[in-house]
């Protein structure tokens, strides 16, 4: 059993090495082969001889030289050898095609219309990004999607795959981790530029990474759908948030509204109504949800 008090009290030890030093280790075919060999069975550590049998290097001295170079960064050596977290990330990045693939998917027509202008919604892919957007006003979601994953889905499956991928990116962000570097992210409601005090532009939830400067921005409605009470409202009304981008579910609601309660600091209220029920979610300046209310709608 883990004693949480001892974890809190203990100092965190991190040994830092320069990225140049660490990544220069990978500029060698044998070392890449060694990482791939360990990546074939990521949950199993291998002995020296088992690992060498998977790598096409007959000279044990040469093999050992390259293996030792990777130990401490991409490989952990106990009695046996296994990938470190960084090693797993390198293998994952190679499989996802981040470094090696480039692809384009022509627009796929989706089964709902733009909530802003009624235009046709499409899913497409270029520049290593998925675009779920309106063909008329151009509004929508743009987000990175690993090119190496495109070939794992039929064209008809891709829109839902894009939506599921986006949902886990947002989930990770709301949980407080950067989707790029896993650094800490903190959220805040940020008003979109333009508008007036009387008629402000809507606010977005903005999460910025303290480490890499990356992050994500998404609407208050998207943020709200990750609250368990809101998620179950959609689920119980057969409005599936994973079947497509969340705006597909919103387009099927009887009523969907985003209201600015205050502008400085901003506070928002989302309203979702369907099948005789209304749900409201209040979003605070730090992009957290304070209250969710669900009630029967007067008719
Ligand atoms: Zn539109
Ligand atoms: Zn980051």
Coordinates of C-alpha atoms and ligand atoms in Angstrom, one line a residue:
X1 CA 0.0 0.0 0.0
X2 CA 1.3 3.5 -0.8
X3 CA 1.6 5.8 2.2
X4 CA 0.6 9.2 0.7
X5 CA 2.0 11.3 3.5
X6 CA 5.5 9.9 2.9
X7 CA 5.1 10.9 -0.8
X8 CA 4.1 14.4 0.1
X9 CA 7.1 14.8 2.4
X10 CA 9.7 13.3 0.2
X11 CA 11.7 15.6 -2.1
X12 CA 11.3 15.1 -5.9
X13 CA 14.6 14.2 -7.5
X14 CA 15.0 14.9 -11.2
X15 CA 18.2 14.6 -13.1
X16 CA 18.3 17.0 -16.0
X17 CA 20.2 16.3 -19.2
X18 CA 20.2 18.6 -22.2
X19 CA 17.8 17.7 -25.0
X20 CA 20.7 18.0 -27.5
X21 CA 22.7 15.3 -25.6
X22 CA 19.7 13.0 -25.3
X23 CA 18.4 13.3 -28.8
X24 CA 21.9 13.0 -30.4
X25 CA 22.0 9.5 -28.9
X26 CA 19.3 8.5 -31.5
X27 CA 21.3 9.3 -34.6
X28 CA 22.3 5.7 -35.1
X29 CA 20.6 2.8 -36.8
X30 CA 21.6 0.2 -34.3
X31 CA 20.2 2.2 -31.4
X32 CA 16.9 2.8 -33.2
X33 CA 16.8 -1.0 -33.8
X34 CA 17.4 -1.7 -30.1
X35 CA 14.6 0.6 -29.1
X36 CA 12.3 -1.1 -31.6
X37 CA 13.3 -4.5 -30.3
X38 CA 12.3 -3.5 -26.8
X39 CA 9.2 -1.9 -28.1
X40 CA 8.0 -5.2 -29.6
X41 CA 7.1 -6.3 -26.1
X42 CA 6.8 -3.1 -24.1
X43 CA 5.6 -4.8 -20.9
X44 CA 8.5 -7.3 -20.7
X45 CA 12.1 -6.6 -19.9
X46 CA 14.7 -8.5 -21.8
X47 CA 18.0 -10.0 -20.9
X48 CA 21.2 -9.0 -22.9
X49 CA 21.1 -12.1 -25.0
X50 CA 17.3 -12.0 -25.6
X51 CA 17.7 -8.4 -26.8
X52 CA 20.7 -9.1 -28.9
X53 CA 18.9 -11.9 -30.6
X54 CA 16.2 -9.4 -31.8
X55 CA 18.8 -7.0 -33.2
X56 CA 20.8 -7.8 -36.2
X57 CA 24.3 -7.1 -34.8
X58 CA 26.6 -10.1 -34.5
X59 CA 29.5 -8.3 -32.7
X60 CA 28.6 -8.3 -29.0
X61 CA 31.1 -5.6 -28.2
X62 CA 29.6 -3.3 -30.8
X63 CA 26.0 -4.2 -29.7
X64 CA 26.9 -3.5 -26.0
X65 CA 28.5 -0.2 -26.9
X66 CA 25.3 1.1 -28.5
X67 CA 23.1 -0.4 -25.8
X68 CA 25.1 1.3 -23.0
X69 CA 24.7 4.6 -24.8
X70 CA 20.9 4.4 -24.4
X71 CA 20.9 3.3 -20.8
X72 CA 19.8 6.1 -18.4
X73 CA 17.8 8.0 -20.9
X74 CA 15.7 5.7 -23.2
X75 CA 16.5 2.4 -21.6
X76 CA 16.4 1.3 -17.9
X77 CA 18.9 -1.3 -16.9
X78 CA 18.1 -3.4 -13.9
X79 CA 19.1 -7.0 -14.2
X80 CA 17.4 -6.8 -17.6
X81 CA 16.6 -4.1 -20.0
X82 CA 13.4 -2.2 -20.6
X83 CA 12.2 1.1 -22.1
X84 CA 11.9 4.2 -19.9
X85 CA 9.0 6.5 -20.3
X86 CA 11.0 8.6 -22.7
X87 CA 11.9 5.4 -24.7
X88 CA 8.2 4.5 -24.9
X89 CA 7.4 8.0 -26.1
X90 CA 10.1 7.7 -28.9
X91 CA 8.6 4.4 -30.0
X92 CA 5.1 5.8 -29.8
X93 CA 6.1 8.9 -31.9
X94 CA 7.7 6.7 -34.6
X95 CA 4.6 4.6 -34.8
X96 CA 2.2 7.6 -34.8
X97 CA 4.2 8.9 -37.7
X98 CA 5.0 12.2 -36.2
X99 CA 8.4 12.2 -37.7
X100 CA 7.8 10.2 -40.8
X101 CA 4.4 10.6 -42.4
X102 CA 2.5 13.3 -44.3
X103 CA -1.0 12.9 -45.6
X104 CA -4.2 14.6 -46.8
X105 CA -7.8 13.5 -46.5
X106 CA -10.3 15.3 -48.8
X107 CA -13.4 16.8 -47.1
X108 CA -15.9 14.3 -45.8
X109 CA -19.5 15.6 -45.5
X110 CA -20.8 15.2 -41.9
X111 CA -24.4 14.6 -40.8
X112 CA -25.1 17.9 -39.0
X113 CA -25.0 21.6 -39.9
X114 CA -23.1 24.5 -38.5
X115 CA -24.8 25.9 -35.4
X116 CA -23.7 29.4 -36.3
X117 CA -24.8 29.7 -40.0
X118 CA -26.4 26.5 -41.0
X119 CA -23.7 25.6 -43.5
X120 CA -22.5 22.1 -44.2
X121 CA -20.0 20.7 -41.8
X122 CA -17.1 18.6 -43.1
X123 CA -14.1 16.7 -41.7
X124 CA -10.8 16.9 -43.5
X125 CA -7.1 16.5 -42.9
X126 CA -4.0 18.4 -44.0
X127 CA -0.9 19.8 -42.4
X128 CA -1.0 17.0 -39.8
X129 CA -4.2 18.5 -38.4
X130 CA -7.8 17.4 -38.5
X131 CA -10.3 20.1 -39.4
X132 CA -14.0 19.7 -38.4
X133 CA -15.4 22.9 -39.8
X134 CA -18.2 24.7 -41.6
X135 CA -17.7 25.0 -45.4
X136 CA -19.6 28.4 -45.3
X137 CA -18.3 30.4 -42.3
X138 CA -15.1 28.4 -41.7
X139 CA -15.7 28.1 -37.9
X140 CA -15.0 24.8 -36.2
X141 CA -12.2 22.8 -34.5
X142 CA -8.6 22.4 -35.7
X143 CA -6.3 20.0 -33.8
X144 CA -3.3 17.8 -34.3
X145 CA -4.0 14.2 -35.2
X146 CA -1.2 11.7 -35.7
X147 CA -0.7 11.0 -39.4
X148 CA 0.4 7.4 -38.7
X149 CA -3.2 6.7 -37.4
X150 CA -5.0 7.7 -40.6
X151 CA -4.5 4.4 -42.3
X152 CA -6.0 2.5 -39.3
X153 CA -9.5 3.8 -40.2
X154 CA -11.8 3.7 -43.2
X155 CA -12.7 7.0 -44.7
X156 CA -16.2 6.6 -43.2
X157 CA -14.7 6.0 -39.7
X158 CA -12.4 9.0 -39.7
X159 CA -14.8 11.7 -38.5
X160 CA -15.6 9.8 -35.3
X161 CA -12.0 8.9 -34.9
X162 CA -11.0 12.5 -35.1
X163 CA -13.7 13.4 -32.6
X164 CA -12.6 10.7 -30.1
X165 CA -9.0 11.8 -30.4
X166 CA -10.0 15.5 -29.8
X167 CA -12.0 14.4 -26.8
X168 CA -9.0 12.7 -25.1
X169 CA -6.8 15.7 -25.9
X170 CA -9.3 18.0 -24.2
X171 CA -9.8 15.6 -21.3
X172 CA -6.0 15.5 -20.7
X173 CA -5.9 19.3 -20.8
X174 CA -8.7 19.7 -18.3
X175 CA -6.9 17.2 -16.1
X176 CA -4.0 19.7 -16.0
X177 CA -1.5 18.2 -18.4
X178 CA -0.2 19.6 -21.7
X179 CA -1.1 17.4 -24.7
X180 CA 2.3 18.1 -26.2
X181 CA 4.9 17.9 -23.4
X182 CA 2.8 16.7 -20.4
X183 CA 3.8 19.9 -18.6
X184 CA 1.4 21.6 -16.2
X185 CA -1.5 23.6 -17.7
X186 CA -3.7 26.0 -15.9
X187 CA -7.1 27.1 -17.2
X188 CA -8.8 30.5 -17.4
X189 CA -11.8 31.9 -19.2
X190 CA -10.5 34.3 -21.9
X191 CA -12.7 36.6 -23.9
X192 CA -12.4 36.5 -27.6
X193 CA -11.2 39.8 -29.1
X194 CA -13.8 42.2 -30.4
X195 CA -17.4 42.9 -29.3
X196 CA -18.5 45.6 -26.8
X197 CA -19.3 45.7 -23.1
X198 CA -23.0 45.4 -23.9
X199 CA -22.5 42.7 -26.4
X200 CA -19.2 40.9 -25.6
X201 CA -17.7 38.2 -27.8
X202 CA -18.0 34.8 -26.1
X203 CA -15.4 33.6 -23.7
X204 CA -13.3 30.5 -24.3
X205 CA -11.6 28.2 -21.9
X206 CA -7.9 28.7 -22.4
X207 CA -5.3 26.3 -21.0
X208 CA -1.7 27.4 -21.3
X209 CA 1.3 25.2 -20.7
X210 CA 3.9 26.6 -18.2
X211 CA 6.6 24.5 -19.9
X212 CA 6.4 24.6 -23.7
X213 CA 4.0 27.5 -24.2
X214 CA 1.5 25.3 -26.0
X215 CA -1.9 24.6 -24.8
X216 CA -5.5 24.4 -26.0
X217 CA -8.5 26.7 -26.3
X218 CA -12.1 25.4 -26.5
X219 CA -15.6 26.7 -25.9
X220 CA -17.3 26.7 -22.6
X221 CA -19.8 24.2 -24.0
X222 CA -17.0 21.7 -24.8
X223 CA -15.6 22.2 -21.3
X224 CA -19.0 21.6 -19.7
X225 CA -19.5 18.3 -21.5
X226 CA -16.7 16.8 -19.4
X227 CA -18.5 17.4 -16.1
X228 CA -19.9 14.0 -15.0
X229 CA -23.5 15.3 -14.6
X230 CA -23.5 16.9 -18.0
X231 CA -22.0 13.9 -19.6
X232 CA -24.7 11.7 -18.2
X233 CA -27.4 14.1 -19.3
X234 CA -26.2 13.7 -22.9
X235 CA -25.8 9.9 -22.5
X236 CA -29.3 9.5 -21.0
X237 CA -30.8 11.4 -23.9
X238 CA -29.0 9.2 -26.5
X239 CA -26.9 12.2 -27.6
X240 CA -23.6 10.5 -27.9
X241 CA -20.6 12.7 -27.4
X242 CA -18.2 10.3 -29.0
X243 CA -20.2 9.7 -32.2
X244 CA -18.8 12.9 -33.7
X245 CA -17.6 16.3 -32.6
X246 CA -19.6 17.6 -29.6
X247 CA -21.3 20.1 -31.9
X248 CA -23.1 17.2 -33.5
X249 CA -24.8 16.4 -30.1
X250 CA -25.5 20.1 -29.6
X251 CA -27.2 20.4 -33.0
X252 CA -29.6 17.7 -31.9
X253 CA -30.7 19.5 -28.7
X254 CA -34.0 21.3 -28.3
X255 CA -32.1 24.2 -27.0
X256 CA -28.4 25.1 -26.8
X257 CA -27.2 28.4 -25.3
X258 CA -24.1 30.1 -23.9
X259 CA -24.6 33.2 -21.8
X260 CA -22.0 35.6 -20.4
X261 CA -23.1 36.2 -16.7
X262 CA -20.2 38.6 -16.0
X263 CA -17.4 40.0 -18.1
X264 CA -14.7 40.9 -15.6
X265 CA -13.8 38.4 -14.4
X266 CA -15.8 36.4 -16.9
X267 CA -18.3 33.8 -15.8
X268 CA -20.4 31.8 -18.3
X269 CA -23.6 29.7 -18.1
X270 CA -24.2 26.9 -20.6
X271 CA -27.7 25.7 -21.1
X272 CA -28.6 22.4 -22.7
X273 CA -32.3 21.4 -23.0
X274 CA -33.7 18.2 -24.4
X275 CA -36.7 15.9 -24.0
X276 CA -38.4 17.9 -21.3
X277 CA -35.3 18.6 -19.3
X278 CA -33.0 21.5 -18.9
X279 CA -29.4 21.5 -17.6
X280 CA -27.3 24.5 -16.8
X281 CA -23.6 24.6 -16.0
X282 CA -21.9 27.7 -14.5
X283 CA -18.2 28.1 -15.5
X284 CA -15.9 30.1 -13.3
X285 CA -13.0 32.4 -14.3
X286 CA -10.5 29.6 -13.7
X287 CA -12.3 27.4 -16.2
X288 CA -13.8 25.1 -13.6
X289 CA -17.5 24.3 -13.3
X290 CA -19.1 25.5 -10.1
X291 CA -22.7 24.4 -10.3
X292 CA -24.7 22.1 -12.5
X293 CA -28.5 22.2 -12.2
X294 CA -30.9 19.8 -14.0
X295 CA -34.6 20.2 -13.9
X296 CA -37.8 19.5 -15.7
X297 CA -38.6 22.1 -18.3
X298 CA -41.9 23.9 -18.1
X299 CA -44.0 23.4 -21.2
Ligands
LIG1 ZN1 -21.0 28.1 -40.4
LIG2 ZN1 3.6 21.8 -23.0

